mmCIF file with all atom_site columns, C-alpha atoms in Angstrom:
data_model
loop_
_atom_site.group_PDB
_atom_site.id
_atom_site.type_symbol
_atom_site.label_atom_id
_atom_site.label_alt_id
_atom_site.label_comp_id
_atom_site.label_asym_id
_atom_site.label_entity_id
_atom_site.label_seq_id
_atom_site.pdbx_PDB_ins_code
_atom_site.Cartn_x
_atom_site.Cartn_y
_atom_site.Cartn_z
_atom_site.occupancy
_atom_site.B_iso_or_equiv
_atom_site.pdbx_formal_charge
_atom_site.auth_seq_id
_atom_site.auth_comp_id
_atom_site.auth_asym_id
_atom_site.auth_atom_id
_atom_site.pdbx_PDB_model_num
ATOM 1  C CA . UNK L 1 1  ? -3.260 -6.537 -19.492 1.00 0.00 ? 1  UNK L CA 1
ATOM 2  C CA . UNK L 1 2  ? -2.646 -8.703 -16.615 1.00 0.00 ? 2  UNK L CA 1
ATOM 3  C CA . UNK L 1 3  ? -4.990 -6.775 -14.667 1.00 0.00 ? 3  UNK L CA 1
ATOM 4  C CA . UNK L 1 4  ? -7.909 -6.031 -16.620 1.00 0.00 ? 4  UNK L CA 1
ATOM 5  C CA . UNK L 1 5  ? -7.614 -2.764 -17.617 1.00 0.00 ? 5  UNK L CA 1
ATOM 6  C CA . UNK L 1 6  ? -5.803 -0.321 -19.147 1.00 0.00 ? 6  UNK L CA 1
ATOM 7  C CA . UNK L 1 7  ? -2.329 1.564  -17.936 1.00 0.00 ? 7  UNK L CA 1
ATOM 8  C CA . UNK L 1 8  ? -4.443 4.578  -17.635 1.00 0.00 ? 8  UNK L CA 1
ATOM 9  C CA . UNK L 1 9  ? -7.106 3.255  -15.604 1.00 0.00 ? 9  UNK L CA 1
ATOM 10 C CA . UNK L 1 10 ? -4.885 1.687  -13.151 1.00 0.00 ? 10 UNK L CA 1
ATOM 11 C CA . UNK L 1 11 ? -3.122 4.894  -12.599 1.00 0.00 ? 11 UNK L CA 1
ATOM 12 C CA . UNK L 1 12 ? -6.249 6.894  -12.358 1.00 0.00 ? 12 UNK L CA 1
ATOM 13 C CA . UNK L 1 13 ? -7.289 4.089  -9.517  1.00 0.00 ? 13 UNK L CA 1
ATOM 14 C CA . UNK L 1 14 ? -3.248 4.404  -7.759  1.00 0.00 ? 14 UNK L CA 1
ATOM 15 C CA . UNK L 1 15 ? -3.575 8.089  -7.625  1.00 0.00 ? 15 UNK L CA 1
ATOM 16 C CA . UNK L 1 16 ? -7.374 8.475  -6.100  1.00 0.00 ? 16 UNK L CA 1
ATOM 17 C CA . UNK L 1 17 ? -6.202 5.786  -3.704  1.00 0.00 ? 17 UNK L CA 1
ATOM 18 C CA . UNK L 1 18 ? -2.974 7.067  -2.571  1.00 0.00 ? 18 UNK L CA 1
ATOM 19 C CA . UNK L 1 19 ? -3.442 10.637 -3.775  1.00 0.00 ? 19 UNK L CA 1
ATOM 20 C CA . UNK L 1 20 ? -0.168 10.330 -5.366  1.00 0.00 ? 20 UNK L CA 1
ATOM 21 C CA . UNK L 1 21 ? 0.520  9.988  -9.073  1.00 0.00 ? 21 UNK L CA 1
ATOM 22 C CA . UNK L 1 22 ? 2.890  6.522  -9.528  1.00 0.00 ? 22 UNK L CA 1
ATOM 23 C CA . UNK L 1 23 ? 5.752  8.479  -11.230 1.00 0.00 ? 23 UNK L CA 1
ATOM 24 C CA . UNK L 1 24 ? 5.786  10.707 -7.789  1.00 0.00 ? 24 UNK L CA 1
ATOM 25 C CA . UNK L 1 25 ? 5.854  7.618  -5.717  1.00 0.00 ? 25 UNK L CA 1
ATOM 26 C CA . UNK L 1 26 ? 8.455  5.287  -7.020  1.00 0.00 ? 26 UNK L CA 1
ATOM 27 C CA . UNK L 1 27 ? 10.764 8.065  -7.238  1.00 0.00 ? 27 UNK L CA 1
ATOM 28 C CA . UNK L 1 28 ? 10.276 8.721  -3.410  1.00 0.00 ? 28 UNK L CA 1
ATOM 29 C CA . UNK L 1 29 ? 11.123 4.962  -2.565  1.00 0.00 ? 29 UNK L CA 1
ATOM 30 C CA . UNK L 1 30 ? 14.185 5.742  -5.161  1.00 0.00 ? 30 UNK L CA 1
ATOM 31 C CA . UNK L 1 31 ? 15.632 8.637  -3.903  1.00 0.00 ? 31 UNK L CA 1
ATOM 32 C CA . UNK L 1 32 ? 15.212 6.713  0.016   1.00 0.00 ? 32 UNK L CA 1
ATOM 33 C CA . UNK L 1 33 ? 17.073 3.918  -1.531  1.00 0.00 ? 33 UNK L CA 1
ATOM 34 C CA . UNK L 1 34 ? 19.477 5.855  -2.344  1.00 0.00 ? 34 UNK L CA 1
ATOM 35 C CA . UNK L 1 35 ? 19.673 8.209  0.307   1.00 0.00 ? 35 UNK L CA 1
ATOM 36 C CA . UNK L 1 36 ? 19.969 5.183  2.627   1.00 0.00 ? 36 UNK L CA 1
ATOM 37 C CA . UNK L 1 37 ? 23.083 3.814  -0.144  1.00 0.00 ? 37 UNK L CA 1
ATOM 38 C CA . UNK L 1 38 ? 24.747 7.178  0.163   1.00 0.00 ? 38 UNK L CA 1
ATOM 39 C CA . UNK L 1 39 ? 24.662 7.369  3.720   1.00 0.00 ? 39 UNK L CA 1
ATOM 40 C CA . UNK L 1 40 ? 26.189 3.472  4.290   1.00 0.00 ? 40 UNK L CA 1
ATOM 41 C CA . UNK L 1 41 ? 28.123 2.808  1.612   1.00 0.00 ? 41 UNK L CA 1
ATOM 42 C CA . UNK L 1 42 ? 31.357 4.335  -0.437  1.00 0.00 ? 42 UNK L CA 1
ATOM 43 C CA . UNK L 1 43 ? 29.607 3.575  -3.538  1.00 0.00 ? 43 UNK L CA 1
ATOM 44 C CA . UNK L 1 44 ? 30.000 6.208  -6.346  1.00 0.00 ? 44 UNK L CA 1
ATOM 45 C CA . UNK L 1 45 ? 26.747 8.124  -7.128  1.00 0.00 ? 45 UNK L CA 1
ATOM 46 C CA . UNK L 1 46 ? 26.509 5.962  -10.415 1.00 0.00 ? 46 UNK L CA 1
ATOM 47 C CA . UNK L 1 47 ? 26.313 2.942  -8.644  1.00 0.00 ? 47 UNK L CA 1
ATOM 48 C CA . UNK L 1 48 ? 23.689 4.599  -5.902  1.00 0.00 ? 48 UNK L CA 1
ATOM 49 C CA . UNK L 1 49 ? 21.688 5.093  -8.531  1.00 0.00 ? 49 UNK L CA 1
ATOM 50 C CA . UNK L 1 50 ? 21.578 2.081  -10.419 1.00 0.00 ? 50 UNK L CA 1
ATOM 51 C CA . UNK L 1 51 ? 21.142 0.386  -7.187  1.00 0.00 ? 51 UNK L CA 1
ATOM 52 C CA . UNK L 1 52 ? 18.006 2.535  -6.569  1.00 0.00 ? 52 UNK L CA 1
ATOM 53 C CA . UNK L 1 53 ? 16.759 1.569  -9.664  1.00 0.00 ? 53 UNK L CA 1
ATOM 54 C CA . UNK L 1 54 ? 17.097 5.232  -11.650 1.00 0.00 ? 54 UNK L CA 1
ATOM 55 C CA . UNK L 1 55 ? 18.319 5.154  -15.159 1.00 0.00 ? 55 UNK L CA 1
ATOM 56 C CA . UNK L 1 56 ? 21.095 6.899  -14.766 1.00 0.00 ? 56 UNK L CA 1
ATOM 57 C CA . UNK L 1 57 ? 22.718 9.261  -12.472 1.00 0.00 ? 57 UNK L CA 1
ATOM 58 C CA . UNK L 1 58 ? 21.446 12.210 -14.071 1.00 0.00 ? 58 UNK L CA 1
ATOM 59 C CA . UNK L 1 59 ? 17.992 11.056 -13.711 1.00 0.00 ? 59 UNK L CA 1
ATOM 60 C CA . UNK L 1 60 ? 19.033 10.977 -9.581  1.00 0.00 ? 60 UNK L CA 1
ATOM 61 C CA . UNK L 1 61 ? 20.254 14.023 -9.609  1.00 0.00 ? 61 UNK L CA 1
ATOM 62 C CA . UNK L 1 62 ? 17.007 15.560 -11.311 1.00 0.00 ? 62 UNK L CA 1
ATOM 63 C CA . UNK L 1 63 ? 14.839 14.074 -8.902  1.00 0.00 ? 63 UNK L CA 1
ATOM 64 C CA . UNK L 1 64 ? 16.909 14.766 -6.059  1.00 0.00 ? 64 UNK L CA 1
ATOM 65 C CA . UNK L 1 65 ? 17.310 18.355 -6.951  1.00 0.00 ? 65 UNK L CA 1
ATOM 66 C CA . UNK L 1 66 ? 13.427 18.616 -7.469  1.00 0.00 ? 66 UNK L CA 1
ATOM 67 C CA . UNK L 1 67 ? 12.740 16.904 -3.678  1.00 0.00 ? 67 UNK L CA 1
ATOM 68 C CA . UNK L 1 68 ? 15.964 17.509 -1.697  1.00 0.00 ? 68 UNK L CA 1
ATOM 69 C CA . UNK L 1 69 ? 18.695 20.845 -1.397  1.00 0.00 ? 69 UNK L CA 1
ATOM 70 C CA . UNK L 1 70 ? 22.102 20.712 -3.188  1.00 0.00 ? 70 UNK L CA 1
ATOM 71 C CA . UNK L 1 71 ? 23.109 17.061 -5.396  1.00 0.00 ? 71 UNK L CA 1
ATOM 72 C CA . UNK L 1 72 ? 23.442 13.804 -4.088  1.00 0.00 ? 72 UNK L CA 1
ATOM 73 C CA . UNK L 1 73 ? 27.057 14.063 -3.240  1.00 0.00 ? 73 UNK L CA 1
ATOM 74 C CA . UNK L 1 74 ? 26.387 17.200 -0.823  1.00 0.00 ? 74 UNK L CA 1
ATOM 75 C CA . UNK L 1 75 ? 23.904 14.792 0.818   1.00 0.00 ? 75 UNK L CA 1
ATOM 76 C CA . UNK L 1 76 ? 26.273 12.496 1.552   1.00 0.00 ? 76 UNK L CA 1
ATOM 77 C CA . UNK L 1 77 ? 28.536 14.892 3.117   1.00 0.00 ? 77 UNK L CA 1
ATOM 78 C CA . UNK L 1 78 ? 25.448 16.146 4.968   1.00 0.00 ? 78 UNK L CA 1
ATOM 79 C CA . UNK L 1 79 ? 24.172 13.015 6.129   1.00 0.00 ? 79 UNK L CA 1
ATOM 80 C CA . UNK L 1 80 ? 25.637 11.581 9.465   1.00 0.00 ? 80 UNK L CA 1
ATOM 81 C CA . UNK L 1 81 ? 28.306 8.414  9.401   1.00 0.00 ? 81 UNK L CA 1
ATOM 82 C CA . UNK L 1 82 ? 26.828 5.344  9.945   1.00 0.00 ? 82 UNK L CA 1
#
């Protein structure tokens, strides 16, 4: 209530603003975080994705699946050494 308004409202204003519902967006910042912790660090997929903020590495690998080919540890492999 910080704001002045309800949870609904603001995300009615985010989306006419940005055209992009908030779920969609935070999970495109998450999946580059964790693209970018793939690509430059050994860290498992578990940690990735708690470092991305995802709730699990499940959750990742939903998303991932629904935005990007193949599971986070075939983007890895894809992705060029750093």
């Amino acid at each position: 209530r910080a704001a002045w308004t309800t949870v609904r409202n603001l995300s009615r204003l985010f989306r006419y603003e940005t055209g992009t519902p908030v779920l969609a967006y935070l999970h495109r910042i998450r999946l580059a975080i964790a693209r970018e912790g793939l690509a430059t660090t050994s860290l498992s997929v578990d940690r990735v994705a708690e470092g991305a903020g995802f709730t699990s590495a499940d959750q990742l690998r939903r998303v991932w699946r629904r935005h990007a080919d193949g599971s986070p540890k075939e983007g890895r492999h894809s992705m060029p050494s750093a």
